Amino acid sequence: MKQIKMAIFVSGGGTNCENIIRYFSGSSQVNCALVVSNRADAFALERAKRLGVPTAVVTKTELQEPQNVLPLLEQYGVNFIVLAGFLPLIPDYLIDAFPRRIINLHPALLPRHGGKGMWGHHVHEAVKAAGDTETGMTVHYVTPVCDGGDIIAQFSVPLLPTDTVDDIAEKEHQLEMAHFPKVIEQVVNQLD
């Protein structure tokens, strides 16, 4: 199998990004080649730089134009993309260029609490408001339908009626830290 050169797309603090980079550090199979953010102030960029991974900023507007993104990914030999807290929708041209090679982490058990506007704390607030007895994470393929791609893996954790939105967020985040890099590894092991 050829080496996977992965780009991680992020919008925020980058705890998942750092976790993924550290997980694959020293791997002969997976190279974290680039971290891309739509925000120049995303702390994930600093985390990546500290770990020696090149970074780039592509604004939400720039993301819409293939000439802004495809040459950048080609420059780093990227052949697989992981969305780790990346908020803008992925444009169709990018999905077409990386068929079943873009995966996303969603902080809920899809299909519940997915779709437009359902990210970060909004998701955990919805879980709390619904009175769900469990929450979890979903890793899925990216398609033109927001949070609508085939589910790759899900992991859940029980909730207590007394859990706050912050408690729910923390429980779900622990699942991400434990499972997301392993799911990425399983997916890339199945690539041809």
Coordinates of C-alpha atoms in Angstrom, one line a residue:
M1 CA 0.0 0.0 0.0
K2 CA 1.3 3.5 -0.9
Q3 CA 2.0 6.0 1.9
I4 CA -0.9 8.1 3.0
K5 CA -0.2 11.8 3.1
M6 CA -2.9 13.2 5.2
A7 CA -4.2 16.8 5.5
I8 CA -6.1 17.7 8.7
F9 CA -8.6 20.5 8.3
V10 CA -9.4 22.4 11.5
S11 CA -11.2 25.5 12.7
G12 CA -10.4 25.8 16.4
G13 CA -8.2 24.7 19.2
G14 CA -6.9 21.5 17.7
T15 CA -6.9 19.0 20.5
N16 CA -8.0 16.3 18.0
C17 CA -5.5 17.6 15.4
E18 CA -2.6 17.3 17.9
N19 CA -3.8 13.9 19.0
I20 CA -3.9 12.6 15.4
I21 CA -0.4 14.0 14.7
R22 CA 1.0 12.4 17.8
Y23 CA -0.7 9.1 17.1
F24 CA 0.8 8.8 13.6
S25 CA 4.2 10.3 14.6
G26 CA 6.9 7.9 13.3
S27 CA 4.4 5.9 11.2
S28 CA 5.8 4.6 8.0
Q29 CA 2.4 4.4 6.5
V30 CA 0.6 7.7 7.5
N31 CA 2.3 11.1 7.3
C32 CA 0.5 14.1 8.6
A33 CA 1.6 16.3 5.7
L34 CA -0.4 19.5 6.3
V35 CA -2.8 21.2 8.6
V36 CA -5.3 23.6 7.0
S37 CA -7.5 26.0 8.8
N38 CA -10.1 28.5 7.7
R39 CA -9.0 30.8 10.6
A40 CA -5.6 32.3 10.9
D41 CA -6.1 32.5 14.7
A42 CA -7.0 28.8 15.2
F43 CA -4.7 27.5 17.9
A44 CA -4.6 24.2 16.0
L45 CA -2.1 25.9 13.7
E46 CA 0.2 26.6 16.6
R47 CA -0.1 23.0 17.8
A48 CA 0.8 21.7 14.4
K49 CA 3.8 24.0 14.0
R50 CA 5.1 22.9 17.4
L51 CA 5.0 19.3 16.1
G52 CA 6.7 20.2 12.9
V53 CA 3.7 19.9 10.6
P54 CA 3.4 22.5 7.8
T55 CA 0.2 24.7 8.0
A56 CA -1.9 26.8 5.7
V57 CA -4.8 29.2 6.0
V58 CA -7.6 28.9 3.5
T59 CA -10.5 31.2 4.3
K60 CA -14.1 30.1 3.8
T61 CA -14.3 32.2 0.7
E62 CA -11.0 30.8 -0.7
L63 CA -12.2 27.3 0.0
Q64 CA -14.9 27.7 -2.7
E65 CA -12.3 28.1 -5.5
P66 CA -10.5 24.9 -6.6
Q67 CA -7.4 26.9 -7.7
N68 CA -6.9 28.0 -4.1
V69 CA -7.0 24.5 -2.6
L70 CA -6.1 21.7 -5.1
P71 CA -2.6 23.1 -5.9
L72 CA -1.9 23.4 -2.2
L73 CA -2.9 19.8 -1.5
E74 CA -0.9 18.7 -4.5
Q75 CA 2.2 20.6 -3.3
Y76 CA 2.2 18.4 -0.1
G77 CA 1.2 15.2 -1.9
V78 CA -2.1 15.0 0.0
N79 CA -4.2 11.9 -0.8
F80 CA -6.4 11.7 2.3
I81 CA -8.3 14.4 4.3
V82 CA -9.5 14.4 7.9
L83 CA -11.9 17.0 9.1
A84 CA -11.2 17.5 12.8
G85 CA -13.5 20.3 13.9
F86 CA -13.6 22.0 10.5
L87 CA -16.7 24.1 10.3
P88 CA -17.1 25.2 6.6
L89 CA -18.9 22.8 4.3
I90 CA -16.6 21.0 1.9
P91 CA -17.3 22.1 -1.6
D92 CA -18.3 19.5 -4.2
Y93 CA -15.1 19.9 -6.3
L94 CA -13.0 18.7 -3.3
I95 CA -15.3 15.7 -2.6
D96 CA -15.0 14.8 -6.3
A97 CA -11.2 15.1 -6.2
F98 CA -11.0 12.9 -3.0
P99 CA -13.8 10.3 -3.4
R100 CA -14.3 8.4 -0.1
R101 CA -11.0 9.9 1.0
I102 CA -12.4 12.7 3.2
I103 CA -13.7 11.7 6.6
N104 CA -15.3 13.8 9.3
L105 CA -15.8 13.6 13.1
H106 CA -19.2 14.6 14.3
P107 CA -19.7 15.0 18.1
A108 CA -23.0 13.1 18.3
L109 CA -24.6 9.8 17.3
L110 CA -25.7 10.6 13.8
P111 CA -28.3 10.8 12.4
R112 CA -29.4 12.5 15.6
H113 CA -28.2 16.1 16.1
G114 CA -26.6 16.5 12.7
G115 CA -26.9 18.9 9.8
K116 CA -26.4 22.6 9.2
G117 CA -25.7 24.5 12.4
M118 CA -25.0 21.4 14.4
W119 CA -21.4 21.8 15.6
G120 CA -19.5 22.1 18.9
H121 CA -21.6 23.2 21.8
H122 CA -24.8 23.5 19.7
V123 CA -24.7 19.7 19.4
H124 CA -24.2 19.1 23.1
E125 CA -27.0 21.6 23.9
A126 CA -29.3 19.7 21.6
V127 CA -28.4 16.4 23.3
K128 CA -29.2 17.9 26.7
A129 CA -32.4 19.5 25.5
A130 CA -33.6 16.2 24.0
G131 CA -33.0 14.4 27.3
D132 CA -30.8 11.8 25.6
T133 CA -29.5 9.0 27.9
E134 CA -26.3 8.7 25.8
T135 CA -24.2 10.7 23.5
G136 CA -21.2 9.8 21.4
M137 CA -19.1 10.5 18.3
T138 CA -19.6 9.5 14.7
V139 CA -16.9 9.2 12.1
H140 CA -18.4 9.4 8.6
Y141 CA -17.4 9.9 4.9
V142 CA -18.0 13.4 3.6
T143 CA -20.6 13.9 0.9
P144 CA -22.4 17.0 -0.4
V145 CA -25.1 16.4 2.2
C146 CA -24.0 17.9 5.6
D147 CA -23.4 15.0 8.0
G148 CA -25.1 12.7 5.5
G149 CA -22.2 10.4 4.4
D150 CA -21.9 6.7 5.2
I151 CA -21.1 6.1 8.9
I152 CA -17.7 4.5 9.4
A153 CA -17.8 4.1 13.2
Q154 CA -19.7 5.3 16.3
F155 CA -18.8 5.2 20.0
S156 CA -21.2 6.1 22.8
V157 CA -21.1 7.0 26.4
P158 CA -24.0 7.0 28.9
L159 CA -25.3 10.3 30.3
L160 CA -26.8 11.1 33.6
P161 CA -29.8 13.4 34.0
T162 CA -27.6 15.6 36.1
D163 CA -24.9 16.0 33.4
T164 CA -24.5 19.6 32.2
V165 CA -23.9 20.6 28.6
D166 CA -20.2 20.9 29.6
D167 CA -20.2 17.4 31.2
I168 CA -21.7 16.1 27.9
A169 CA -19.1 17.8 25.9
E170 CA -16.3 16.5 28.1
K171 CA -17.6 12.9 27.9
E172 CA -17.9 13.0 24.2
H173 CA -14.4 14.6 23.8
Q174 CA -12.9 11.7 25.8
L175 CA -14.3 9.4 23.2
E176 CA -12.7 11.4 20.4
M177 CA -9.3 11.3 22.1
A178 CA -9.6 7.6 22.6
H179 CA -11.0 6.5 19.2
F180 CA -10.6 9.0 16.4
P181 CA -7.0 8.2 15.5
K182 CA -7.7 4.5 15.5
V183 CA -10.6 4.9 13.2
I184 CA -8.5 6.9 10.8
E185 CA -5.9 4.1 10.9
Q186 CA -8.6 1.5 10.1
V187 CA -9.9 3.6 7.2
V188 CA -6.5 4.1 5.6
N189 CA -5.7 0.4 6.0
Q190 CA -8.6 -0.3 3.7
L191 CA -7.6 2.1 1.0
D192 CA -6.2 0.7 -2.2

